[in-house]
XYZ file of C-alpha atoms in Angstrom:
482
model
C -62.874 -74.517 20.270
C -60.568 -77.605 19.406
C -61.600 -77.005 15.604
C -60.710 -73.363 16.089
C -57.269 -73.780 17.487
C -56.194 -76.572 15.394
C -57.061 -74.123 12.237
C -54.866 -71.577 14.098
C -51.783 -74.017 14.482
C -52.173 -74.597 10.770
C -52.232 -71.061 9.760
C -49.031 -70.462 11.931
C -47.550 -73.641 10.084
C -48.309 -72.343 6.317
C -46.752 -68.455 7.748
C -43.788 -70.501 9.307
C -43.524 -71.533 5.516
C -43.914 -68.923 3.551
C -42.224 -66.159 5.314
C -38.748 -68.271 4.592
C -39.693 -67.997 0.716
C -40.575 -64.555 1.080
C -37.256 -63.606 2.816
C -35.058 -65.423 0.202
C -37.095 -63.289 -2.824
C -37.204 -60.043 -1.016
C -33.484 -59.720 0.009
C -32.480 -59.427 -3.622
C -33.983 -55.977 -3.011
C -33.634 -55.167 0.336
C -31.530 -57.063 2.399
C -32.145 -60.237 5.228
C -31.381 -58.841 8.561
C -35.517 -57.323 9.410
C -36.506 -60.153 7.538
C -34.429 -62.653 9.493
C -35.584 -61.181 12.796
C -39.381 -61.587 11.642
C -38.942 -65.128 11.193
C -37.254 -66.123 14.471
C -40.241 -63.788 16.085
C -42.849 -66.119 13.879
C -41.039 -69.190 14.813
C -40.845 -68.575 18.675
C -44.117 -67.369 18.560
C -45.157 -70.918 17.327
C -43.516 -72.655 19.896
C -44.770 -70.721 22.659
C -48.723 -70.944 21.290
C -48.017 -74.639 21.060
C -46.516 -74.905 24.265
C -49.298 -73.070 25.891
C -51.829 -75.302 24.005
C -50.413 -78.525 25.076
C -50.552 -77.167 28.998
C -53.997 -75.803 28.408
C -55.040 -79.492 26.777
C -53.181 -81.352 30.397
C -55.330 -78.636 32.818
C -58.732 -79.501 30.749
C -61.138 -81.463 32.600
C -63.186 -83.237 29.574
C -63.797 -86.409 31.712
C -63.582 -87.204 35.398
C -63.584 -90.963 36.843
C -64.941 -91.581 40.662
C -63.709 -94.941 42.186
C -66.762 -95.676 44.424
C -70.577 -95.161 44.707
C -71.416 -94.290 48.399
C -71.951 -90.799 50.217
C -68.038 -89.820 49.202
C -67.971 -90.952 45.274
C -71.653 -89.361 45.150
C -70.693 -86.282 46.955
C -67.351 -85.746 44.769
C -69.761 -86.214 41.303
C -71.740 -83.551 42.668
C -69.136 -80.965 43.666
C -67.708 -81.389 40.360
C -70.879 -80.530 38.227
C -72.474 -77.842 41.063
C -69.126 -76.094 41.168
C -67.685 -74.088 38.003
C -64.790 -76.702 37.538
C -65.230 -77.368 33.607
C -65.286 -80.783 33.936
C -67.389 -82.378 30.786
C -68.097 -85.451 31.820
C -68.249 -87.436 35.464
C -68.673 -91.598 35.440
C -68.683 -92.993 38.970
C -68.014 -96.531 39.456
C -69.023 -99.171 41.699
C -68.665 -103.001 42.185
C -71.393 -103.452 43.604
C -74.571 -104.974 41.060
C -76.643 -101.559 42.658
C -77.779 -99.381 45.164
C -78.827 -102.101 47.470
C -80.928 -100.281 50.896
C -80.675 -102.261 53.917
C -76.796 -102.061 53.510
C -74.913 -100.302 56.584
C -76.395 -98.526 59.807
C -77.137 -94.899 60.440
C -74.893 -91.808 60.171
C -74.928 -88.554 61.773
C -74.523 -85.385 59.352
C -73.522 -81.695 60.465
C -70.713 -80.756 58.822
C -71.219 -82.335 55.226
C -75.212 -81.722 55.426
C -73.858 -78.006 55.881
C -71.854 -78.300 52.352
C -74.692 -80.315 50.809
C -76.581 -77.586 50.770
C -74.012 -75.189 49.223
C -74.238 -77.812 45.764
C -78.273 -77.050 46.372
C -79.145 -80.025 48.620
C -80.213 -78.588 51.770
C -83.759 -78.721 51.319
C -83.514 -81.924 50.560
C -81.123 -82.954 53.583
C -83.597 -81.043 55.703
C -86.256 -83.904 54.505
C -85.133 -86.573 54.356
C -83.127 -86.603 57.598
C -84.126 -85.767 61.707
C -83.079 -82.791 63.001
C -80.856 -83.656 66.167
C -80.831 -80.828 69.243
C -79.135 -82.816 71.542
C -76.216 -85.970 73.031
C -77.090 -87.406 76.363
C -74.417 -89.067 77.701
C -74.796 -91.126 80.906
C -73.709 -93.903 82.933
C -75.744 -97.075 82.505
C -76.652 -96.477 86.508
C -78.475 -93.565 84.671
C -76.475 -91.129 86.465
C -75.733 -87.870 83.786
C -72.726 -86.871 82.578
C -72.742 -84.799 79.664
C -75.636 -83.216 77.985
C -74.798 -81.280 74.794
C -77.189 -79.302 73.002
C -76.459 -79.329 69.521
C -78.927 -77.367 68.065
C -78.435 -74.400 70.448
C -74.319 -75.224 69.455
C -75.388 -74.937 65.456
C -77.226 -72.145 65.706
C -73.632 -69.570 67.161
C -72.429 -71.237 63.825
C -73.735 -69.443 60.880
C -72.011 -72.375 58.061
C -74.147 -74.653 59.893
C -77.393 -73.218 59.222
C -79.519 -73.371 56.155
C -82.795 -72.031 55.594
C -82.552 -70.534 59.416
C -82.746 -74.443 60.784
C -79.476 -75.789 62.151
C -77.901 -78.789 59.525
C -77.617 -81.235 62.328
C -79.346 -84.737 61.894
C -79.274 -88.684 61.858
C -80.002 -90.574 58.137
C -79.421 -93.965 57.502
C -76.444 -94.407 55.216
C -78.756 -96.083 52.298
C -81.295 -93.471 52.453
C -78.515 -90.879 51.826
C -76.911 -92.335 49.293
C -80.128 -93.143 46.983
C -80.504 -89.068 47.949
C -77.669 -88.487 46.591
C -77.863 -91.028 43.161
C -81.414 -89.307 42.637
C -80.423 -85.766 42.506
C -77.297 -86.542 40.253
C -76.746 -83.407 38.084
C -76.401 -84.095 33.949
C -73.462 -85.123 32.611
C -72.790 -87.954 35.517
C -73.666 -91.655 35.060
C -72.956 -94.421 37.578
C -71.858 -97.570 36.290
C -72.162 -100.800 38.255
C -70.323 -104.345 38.602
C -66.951 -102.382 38.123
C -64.513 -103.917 40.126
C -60.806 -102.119 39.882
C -58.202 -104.424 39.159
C -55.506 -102.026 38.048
C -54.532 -98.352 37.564
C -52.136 -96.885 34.947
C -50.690 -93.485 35.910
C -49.344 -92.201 32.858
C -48.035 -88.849 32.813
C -46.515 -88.600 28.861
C -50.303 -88.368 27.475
C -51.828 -86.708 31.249
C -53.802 -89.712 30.919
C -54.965 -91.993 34.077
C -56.415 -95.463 32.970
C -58.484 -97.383 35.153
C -58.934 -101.300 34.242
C -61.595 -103.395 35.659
C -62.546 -107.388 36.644
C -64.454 -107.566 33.369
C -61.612 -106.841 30.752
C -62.758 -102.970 30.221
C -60.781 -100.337 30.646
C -61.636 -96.375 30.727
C -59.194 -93.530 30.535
C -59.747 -89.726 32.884
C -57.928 -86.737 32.650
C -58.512 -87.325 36.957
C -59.585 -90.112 38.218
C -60.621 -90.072 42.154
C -60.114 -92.853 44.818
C -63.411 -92.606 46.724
C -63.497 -96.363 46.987
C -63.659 -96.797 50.840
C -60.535 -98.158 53.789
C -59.644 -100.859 51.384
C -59.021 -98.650 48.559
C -57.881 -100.651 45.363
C -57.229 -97.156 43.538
C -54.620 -96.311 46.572
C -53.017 -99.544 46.516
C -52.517 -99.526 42.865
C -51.378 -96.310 42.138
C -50.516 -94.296 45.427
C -49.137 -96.943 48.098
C -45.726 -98.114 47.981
C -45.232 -97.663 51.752
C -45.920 -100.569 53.946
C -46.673 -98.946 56.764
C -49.350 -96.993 54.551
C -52.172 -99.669 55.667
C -55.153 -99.953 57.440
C -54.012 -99.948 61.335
C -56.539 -102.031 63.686
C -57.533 -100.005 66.691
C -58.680 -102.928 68.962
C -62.106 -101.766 69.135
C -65.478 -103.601 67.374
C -68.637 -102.644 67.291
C -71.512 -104.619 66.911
C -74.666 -102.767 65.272
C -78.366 -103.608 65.627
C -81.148 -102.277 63.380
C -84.522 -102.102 64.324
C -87.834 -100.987 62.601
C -89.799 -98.326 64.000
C -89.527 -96.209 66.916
C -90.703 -97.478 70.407
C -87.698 -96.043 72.069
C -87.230 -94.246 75.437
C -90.995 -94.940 76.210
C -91.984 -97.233 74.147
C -94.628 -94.580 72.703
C -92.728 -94.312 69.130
C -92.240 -90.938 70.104
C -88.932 -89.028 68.210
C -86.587 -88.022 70.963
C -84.679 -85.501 68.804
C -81.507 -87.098 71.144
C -78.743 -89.423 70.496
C -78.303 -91.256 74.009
C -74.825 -92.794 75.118
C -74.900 -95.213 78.019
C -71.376 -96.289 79.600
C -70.779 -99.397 81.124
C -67.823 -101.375 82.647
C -65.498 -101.781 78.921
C -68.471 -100.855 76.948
C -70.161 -97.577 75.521
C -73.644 -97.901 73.631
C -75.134 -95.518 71.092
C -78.847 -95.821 70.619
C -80.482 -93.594 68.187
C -83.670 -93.102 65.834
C -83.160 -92.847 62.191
C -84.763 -92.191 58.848
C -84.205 -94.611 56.011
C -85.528 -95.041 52.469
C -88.781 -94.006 51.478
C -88.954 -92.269 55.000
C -89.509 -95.721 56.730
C -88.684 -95.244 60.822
C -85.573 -97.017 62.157
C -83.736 -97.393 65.138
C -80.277 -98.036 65.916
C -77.897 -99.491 68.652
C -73.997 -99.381 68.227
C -72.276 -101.410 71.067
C -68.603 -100.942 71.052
C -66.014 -102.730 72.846
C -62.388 -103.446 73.145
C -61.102 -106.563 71.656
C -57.455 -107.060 70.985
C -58.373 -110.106 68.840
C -57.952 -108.866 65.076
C -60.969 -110.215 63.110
C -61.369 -108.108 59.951
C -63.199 -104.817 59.485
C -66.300 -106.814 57.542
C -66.474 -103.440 54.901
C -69.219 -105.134 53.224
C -71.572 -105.139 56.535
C -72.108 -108.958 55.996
C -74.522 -110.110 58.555
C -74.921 -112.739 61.105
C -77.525 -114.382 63.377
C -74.593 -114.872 66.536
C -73.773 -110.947 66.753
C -77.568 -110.655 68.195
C -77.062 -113.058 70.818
C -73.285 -112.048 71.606
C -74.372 -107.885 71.872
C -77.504 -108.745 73.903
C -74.680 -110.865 76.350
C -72.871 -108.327 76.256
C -75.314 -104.844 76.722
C -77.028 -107.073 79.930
C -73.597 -108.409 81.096
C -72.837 -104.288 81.477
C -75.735 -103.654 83.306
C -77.511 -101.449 80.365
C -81.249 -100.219 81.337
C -83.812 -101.450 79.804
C -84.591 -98.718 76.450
C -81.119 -100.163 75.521
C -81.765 -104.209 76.006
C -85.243 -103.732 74.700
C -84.135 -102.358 71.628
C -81.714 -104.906 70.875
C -83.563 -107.536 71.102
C -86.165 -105.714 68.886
C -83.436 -105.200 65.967
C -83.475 -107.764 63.274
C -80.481 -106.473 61.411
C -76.915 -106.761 62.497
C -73.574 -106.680 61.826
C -69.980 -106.227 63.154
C -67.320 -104.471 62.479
C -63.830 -103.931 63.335
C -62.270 -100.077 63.700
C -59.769 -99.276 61.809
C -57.719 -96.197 60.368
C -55.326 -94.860 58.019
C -52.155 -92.825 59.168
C -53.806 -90.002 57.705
C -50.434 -88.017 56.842
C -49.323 -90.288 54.164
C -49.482 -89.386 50.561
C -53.489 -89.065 49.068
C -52.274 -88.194 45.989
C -50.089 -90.282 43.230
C -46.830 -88.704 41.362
C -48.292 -87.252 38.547
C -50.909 -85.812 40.762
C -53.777 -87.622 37.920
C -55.267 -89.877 40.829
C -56.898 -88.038 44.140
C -58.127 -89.909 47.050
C -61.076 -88.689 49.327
C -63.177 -89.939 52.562
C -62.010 -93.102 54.147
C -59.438 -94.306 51.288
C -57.460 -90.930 52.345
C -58.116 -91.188 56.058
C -60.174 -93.459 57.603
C -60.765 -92.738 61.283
C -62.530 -94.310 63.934
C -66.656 -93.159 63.992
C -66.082 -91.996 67.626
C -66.565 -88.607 66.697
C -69.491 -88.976 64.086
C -67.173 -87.276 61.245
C -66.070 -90.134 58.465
C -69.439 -89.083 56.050
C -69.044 -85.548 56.942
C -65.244 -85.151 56.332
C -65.500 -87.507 53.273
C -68.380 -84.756 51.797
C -65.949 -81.869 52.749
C -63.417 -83.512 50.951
C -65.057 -83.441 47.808
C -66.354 -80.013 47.881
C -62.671 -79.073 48.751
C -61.496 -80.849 45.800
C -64.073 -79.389 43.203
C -63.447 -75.801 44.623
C -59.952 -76.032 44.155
C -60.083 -77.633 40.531
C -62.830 -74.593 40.004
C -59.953 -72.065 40.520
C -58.221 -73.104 37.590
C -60.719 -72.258 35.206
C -60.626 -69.106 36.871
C -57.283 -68.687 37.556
C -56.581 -68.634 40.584
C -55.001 -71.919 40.256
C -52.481 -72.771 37.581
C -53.292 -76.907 36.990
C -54.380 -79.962 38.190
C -51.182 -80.572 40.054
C -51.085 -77.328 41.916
C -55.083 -77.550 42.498
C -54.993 -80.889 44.251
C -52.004 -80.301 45.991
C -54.099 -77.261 47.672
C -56.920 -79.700 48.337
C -54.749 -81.996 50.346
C -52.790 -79.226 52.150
C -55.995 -77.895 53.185
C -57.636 -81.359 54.397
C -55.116 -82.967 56.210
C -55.401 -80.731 58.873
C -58.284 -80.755 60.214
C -59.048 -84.780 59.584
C -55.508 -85.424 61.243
C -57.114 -83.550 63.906
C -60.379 -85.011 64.056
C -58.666 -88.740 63.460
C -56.917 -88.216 66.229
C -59.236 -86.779 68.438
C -61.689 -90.264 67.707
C -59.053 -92.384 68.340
C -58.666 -90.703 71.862
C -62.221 -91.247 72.848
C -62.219 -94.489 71.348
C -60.134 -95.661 74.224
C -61.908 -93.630 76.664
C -65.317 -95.069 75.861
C -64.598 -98.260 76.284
C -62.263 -98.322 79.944
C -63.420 -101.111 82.157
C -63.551 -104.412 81.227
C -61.167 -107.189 81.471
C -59.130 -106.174 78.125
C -55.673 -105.557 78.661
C -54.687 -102.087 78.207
C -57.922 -100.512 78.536
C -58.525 -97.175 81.432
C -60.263 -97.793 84.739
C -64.113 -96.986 84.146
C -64.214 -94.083 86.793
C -61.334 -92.281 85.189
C -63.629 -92.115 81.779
C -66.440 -90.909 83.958
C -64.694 -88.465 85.456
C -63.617 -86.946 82.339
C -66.888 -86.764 80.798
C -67.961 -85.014 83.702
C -65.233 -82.492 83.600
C -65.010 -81.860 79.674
C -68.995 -81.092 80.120
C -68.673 -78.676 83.239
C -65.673 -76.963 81.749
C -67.547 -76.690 78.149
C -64.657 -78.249 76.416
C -67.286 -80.965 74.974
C -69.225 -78.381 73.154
C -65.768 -76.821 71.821
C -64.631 -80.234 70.689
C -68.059 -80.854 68.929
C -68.433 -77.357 67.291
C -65.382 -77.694 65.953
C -65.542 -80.787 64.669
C -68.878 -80.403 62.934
C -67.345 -76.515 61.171
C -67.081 -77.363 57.446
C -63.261 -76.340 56.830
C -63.085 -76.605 53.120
């Protein structure tokens, strides 16, 4: 096609060329005026084909760079092959030396399993994670709150269904992610120890050039921020705001892996439940999970209120003193036993702190040539269970959008990722918001300043679940809006 065009500009050259000759030897005999007129026609006739060329060249996709190999980067490389976006060629970068499992805890997927399996990857969601049908939320007295029943919830919501099963489940984050790596569609490669040091927006050539720790550099026609809270691709070529940084939200959470499953009964039986226990300033999450090669895992999340500002820890770096501190902490709250049995059964953990982005500031640079997705756009608190599935929405948002200028519903790149963002920043405002909310709620109690009386967050958990405003919140939370 390039071959073809270029022989078409030089044909319109050699007629700009002759038909001046031709004019000057032909008006002897007839005059210049039609002759004149053809010219100016063949002239602006070359300007406009060139003009439209050099538009069509800044709208063509040939290569596409990802900033960041977990679910969001993965996701995004995905979207752009699965959808009919043009792109040639997708390289995703990471700075990490590989796909290392073990990393991070478990996730819950409704939403974004839902769009998986529009790019063709619901069968495989549908193995490789549990099927949830239900959130039991209760006081650690064991007295009931809330009991939602998310499969029953799913199933009134026909873009959450696949293959008549509802897209509801728990996965570790590893075992998704080497899901996602394996199934990568030609034309992607992912290229490790690739650690961004700089990004040069340059609008002249419609050329975005990525530079990284070890001297290399790579140039995109788009080149996507999917690099996580601490993105380097935001700071370097999006960010000039101050206030456009991570915001602590004076919650932690301290997580706890186990093997196996020996939880509520200590049979190993699969409860197809997540179970929330509240305490006095504490809410635990304990949960059974798959992980890589199907191997059988189990999870607590303690979460607490803690004004003291330690660092969010994005790299999940563990240590041997979180075990003893959560265990403290879970008995200290008066958690049953399935909860203190577990944690002292995990052999994995980690803390981290809970952060966000104001989620209304810019995701996209100047010259619209760098895009941000997931948590380097708008990281919110995990209250909710949405960062993996609004980070997968993202990118199927984004490829659909760059799809509709190939077929024309779109004009360019500019217009098509200023549609993605419109689009997105409602609903993850929304949802950001909504988890920071219950972020506070879940933890009142406690002898942190600031935080709710425990009986008012009782109450409310009560009411929300009578009144069916729990199931509202949930459903629409979990609805892909992309």
């Amino acid at each position: 096609v390039v071959n073809m065009a270029g022989s078409m500009v030089s044909l319109i050259v050699i007629i700009a060329v002759i038909i001046p000759t031709s004019s000057a030897h032909l008006s002897l005999n007839g005059g210049l005026k039609p002759l004149g007129r053809l010219r100016r026609t063949s002239v602006s006739f070359q300007r406009r084909f060139l003009r439209a060329w050099a538009e069509r060249k800044r709208n063509c996709l040939d290569r596409v760079g990802i900033i960041g190999c977990g679910p969001a980067g993965l996701s995004m490389a995905h979207a752009l092959k699965k959808l009919d976006t043009g792109v040639g060629r997708v390289d995703v970068f990471d700075k990490g030396e590989a796909l290392k499992s073990g990393l991070g805890g478990g996730i819950q997927l409704n939403g974004g399993a839902a769009v998986l399996a529009r790019m063709g990857l619901g069968d495989k969601i549908q193995e490789y994670g549990l099927p949830v049908k239900g959130i039991r939320t209760r006081t650690v007295s064991e007295k009931e709150l809330l009991y939602l029943n998310v499969s029953a919830l799913a199933r009134n919501e026909p873009s959450l269904m696949h293959n008549g099963e509802p897209m509801v489940f728990t996965i570790m984050r590893d075992s998704l992610q080497q899901l996602l790596a394996d199934e990568l569609p030609n034309g992607c490669q992912i290229h490790f120890n690739k650690r961004v040091v700089d990004v040069l927006d340059d609008e002249a050539n419609g050329k975005v050039t990525c530079i990284f720790a070890d001297g290399s550099s790579e140039k995109f026609d788009l080149l996507i921020g999917a690099d996580g809270i601490r993105s380097q691709v935001k700071q370097k070529s999006i960010s000039a705001n101050e206030d456009d940084t991570p915001k602590y939200s004076n919650i932690r959470i301290q997580f706890g892996i186990a093997p196996g499953w020996e939880r509520p009964d200590g049979k190993g039986k699969y409860t197809q439940e997540l179970h929330q226990w509240f305490g006095e300033g504490t809410y635990a999450l304990t949960g059974q999970y798959l992980g890589v090669e199907n191997q059988k895992f189990e999870m607590v999340a303690l979460v607490f209120a803690d004004d003291e500002d330690e660092g969010e820890n994005p790299d999940w770096i563990q240590g041997d003193e979180v075990k003893e501190n959560c265990i403290q902490r879970l008995e200290a709250a008066g958690n049953p036993d399935e909860v203190i049995s577990l944690a002292k059964r995990a052999n994995r953990y980690f803390e981290v702190g809970v952060y966000y982005y104001p989620s209304l500031m810019p995701w996209t640079s100047e010259t619209k040539q760098v895009v941000l997705i997931g948590d380097a756009a708008h990281a919110m608190p995990p209250f909710l269970g949405q960062g993996a599935n609004q980070a997968i929405q993202d990118a199927f948002c984004l490829a659909s959008k760059l799809s509709d200028i190939k077929s024309g519903r779109i004009s360019s790149i500019s217009d098509a990722v200023d549609a993605y963002e419109f689009q997105r920043k409602i609903p993850t405002t929304a949802i950001q918001l909504e988890s920071r909310i219950l972020g506070v709620l879940e933890t009142a109690g406690g002898s942190t300043s600031g935080t709710l009386p425990s009986f008012v967050r009782d109450a409310f958990f009560g009411l929300t679940g009578k009144l069916g405003i729990a199931e509202k919140v949930f459903i629409t939370g979990a609805t892909p809006q992309v």
